[in-house]
Amino acid sequence: MEFKLNPVYASIVLASTLTMPFSAYAEEGDSFEQQQQEILTQTKKTPELWVTCATKMRFPEAELLSYEKAQRMEACLNNDGTPVEVIEVTGRYFGPEVLETQGRIFLSQDFIENAPVGNGDITELLKGLPGIQANEADNSIASLTDIRSREVSISGGKAYQNGFFIDGMNTNSRIDPASSGLSADETNSVMGHTNEFFLNKDLVESITVYDSNIPVEYGEFMGGVVESQSKDAWDLPSVSFGYRATQSDWVSFHDIYGEGDDPSESVFEKPVYDKKQYKLQLAKKLGKGRGIGLNVNHTESTKSIESLGELVDTSSTNSNVMLKYDSEQDWFDHLSVSALYAPYKGNYILDDTLNSDYSIEGGGYALNATGLRNLGWADWKITANARYSENSRTAPIDHVIWGKYKGKDWGPNDSTVSKEGGNGDLDNGQVTYSLNNKFDFDTSFWELDHQFTMGLQLESQQVTRDRNQDSVRYSNAAVKSNVDCNGNFVACVEQESLSEEELSAILGEPFDDTNPEHIRLREENVVTTGQFLQKRLIYQEEHIDVTVRKGALYVQDVFEVGDWNFNLGLRYDTEDFFKNHNVSPRFSGGYDLFGDNQTLITFGASRYYDANLTTYAIREQQLPYITQTREVTKDGQLTEWTDANSQDLTRYRYDGVKTPYSDELTLGWKQEMLGGFLSLRGVWRKSKDELGKGDSVREGGYTYIYQVNKGESEQKRISLSWNGQYKDHSFWANTSWSQTETTQDSYDGDIDDTPQDQIVAHETTIINAEGKEETVYTAVSLDDLDRIAANYARPWVVNMGWTAKWTDDLQTTLTAKYTQGYTSVAATSNVHYFDDITVENESGELIPLEATIYREFELDDAILLNASVRYRLPDFHKHRLSLSVDISNLLDSRTYSVLPGNSGVEVGRSFWLGINYQYD
């Protein structure tokens, strides 16, 4: 009998075991005198200074402090009686960095409220930070109507290699997160995303981003970490509701013409769309130190597209509903319990495909609880949560590619086929239970004061994949006038002509089926051409259910030696899929150069292990599709479907795979300067053991492709940033240079056993033996292409921002982004035929492989400005009304989303307008 550990039960037992022995001691320490003595001893300060801090922060002089107030008291005492906010200071000042060794960037509520945004998702706020690169598609036409969260790369990692958290709860999706750019016409997958929930900025009070020297409490990432803190109940207004909107009429579009295109003849289709966003916030104080709040944000988008000559409306909605209870009066010093409901749904069609309506459902719900408690010997933080998310599709089960003949002639004018149907239902779900325990305590030995952090993290994650019935793709239409469909018209249609009565009316005499002239007339008046589909791909019914259990332990010691400070951390992770035991040392430190807390030299060496994606466990169990063909006899009878002789059923194996990891070295300089902070940071990352295609083994009718640790990549980055304040004006600026390289050994090098739909043509130019330029096409897998494209990171990026408080009621923010021209690899609209690589077509003939051409493009420098205006009308008693304007691409500049030499439409200046009412 196998014993399976439930992490929730285990964590409850662990918490009880840890707290019970100390509960009596903690209760004895629950007096003001003991708390004061403990804090004064730790800070080595006097009771008189305590009174000074309490007076300035308006704390009671002789009352037990909550956990958060105790933290603020310690900070004030250590700052010699001057109150210290954790990151930001008073006024409109946005202070993202402080003098510390961690590569941490803090986004305050002021920044979150005033930054120019579109949809307003959390990751949209990160695009102007040093070391962060946004998706190239963010400025494209498609992004205008997409309401999902944006994706970003941090310190060279892929978007899905970042760790996302809210209130200590991880929100990474493990349902194939690398497939966010997947085609809508993909049968075997649903377009994924890095996040389980698409959270709006209105939910959060602050955002912390770690890009280097990342603390040991965070694991399962190779990029960076984004930690959001939701608004506490007492931080919400009593009543607030708002409305924002944008539409295609408020957008400037630019027609871009490629080589050989005549502007006088080209007409580009512009999207017709509108987006609306609704906000509701309610809060109720439940006596002293308790409160409950409701925070709701709902976004909807409608887009009209032309398909088969008609305008069709598609739509998507995304909702965030968070109900939160906060208390400083329960057994915990601060208890926060929240329920989150965040569904996403999109209703779409396949372009130029009849009866193809389908829907995508994502998001889900979560229950999260966080408790902070001073145990006397340590500050204890416990976070427990359960969450569910999905990424599912509902669609017609059959996809048929008819020949474009009479009766089936709805296809576009430039097409020889008419498409019908969809890709079938596919349900993907993720259920996660996790519990984290963290203990912070101070101690002294070797004549040094040490701040220790210890933690235990347990998680059980279940991912399911269900296709409840076969989904079939039919192709290779063949015309047969006497075909007999035998009552099955899914992939067959019988020929139909005018009736004998109609033919007789034309002839002026009775129709005679023995008269050659009459027979010819009937053949010339075919209403529906007889045809049948000769080939089909069957995506088999499957039900996959995998559970991966994870555990982590970590310890960290922070101490000072003179003007030196050190942060020594060690993290251990394990799980039951790869069954690896990963140890991550993390070391960082700083040297106060002049001993005045104004100049700090930072350094660090760390290791980060990638997430053991549950997707791998799912992929290993997936069933391959089956290829079948059929024929027709001379008398029009269809043969039975039979398995194709040449089909190769491919499956994947992850035996003996090690967890990919990244080693990091950092060196930096932080300096107080010009009323703010200057930060210079160099980050070097070397990623190893990345997964790639290994040997293939054929057995039992399948080809098993083994995944092996063969990949390596390297990123170098130098970032310079500054932020400061002058009166009511805040300024920030940063610039980053980066270089990313992937070793040649990381490439698969060949396409043997690579599925046909995963092969592309990589176009390069070489100098041949005659000294002339020659265009060469190389067949590579999409995995290889992804590694090749990683070598083309944007080398120089500059971001600047200015927030101004002109009056108490009027504030503006202006941001600017400069991107140096760079080389990118992207798909073209052309295909290449590989004569030396043959595949079987629908007729069973061997033909050259047709592959989409990917080409290197040289993009020009780009400068984009965004702006926002926030204006509050005069208050009427406790009623407050405010207006907002957000402007993207203020100067109506080119975005270069249309690649050089191509034609298309680019997005220029666009507006969001909003209004908000508040009562408090």
Short mmCIF file of C-alpha atoms in Angstrom, two decimals, residues 45 57 140 225 282 293 299 313 376 393 452 476-477 486 509 661 668 718 738 808 874 894 900 917:
data_model
loop_
_atom_site.label_atom_id
_atom_site.label_comp_id
_atom_site.label_asym_id
_atom_site.label_seq_id
_atom_site.Cartn_x
_atom_site.Cartn_y
_atom_site.Cartn_z
CA LYS A 45 18.44 51.58 22.13
CA MET A 57 4.35 57.41 14.69
CA SER A 140 1.04 44.49 -32.32
CA VAL A 225 10.37 36.79 -8.94
CA LEU A 282 -16.41 47.96 -0.65
CA GLY A 293 -13.21 44.23 2.02
CA THR A 299 -12.75 43.64 -18.14
CA ASP A 313 -18.20 39.43 -33.25
CA GLY A 376 8.64 35.21 21.67
CA ARG A 393 -11.43 24.60 -25.01
CA PHE A 452 18.16 33.97 10.91
CA ASN A 476 -7.24 15.44 -48.97
CA ALA A 477 -10.53 15.91 -50.80
CA ASN A 486 -23.71 5.43 -47.08
CA GLU A 509 -39.55 17.88 -73.06
CA TYR A 661 19.47 25.43 -13.26
CA GLY A 668 26.98 46.36 -8.10
CA ILE A 718 24.67 45.74 -17.07
CA SER A 738 22.34 42.71 -22.38
CA ASP A 808 -3.53 68.42 -4.80
CA PRO A 874 -13.48 69.09 -5.64
CA ARG A 894 6.21 53.50 -35.45
CA PRO A 900 11.06 45.13 -42.59
CA TYR A 917 -16.42 57.61 -7.63
#
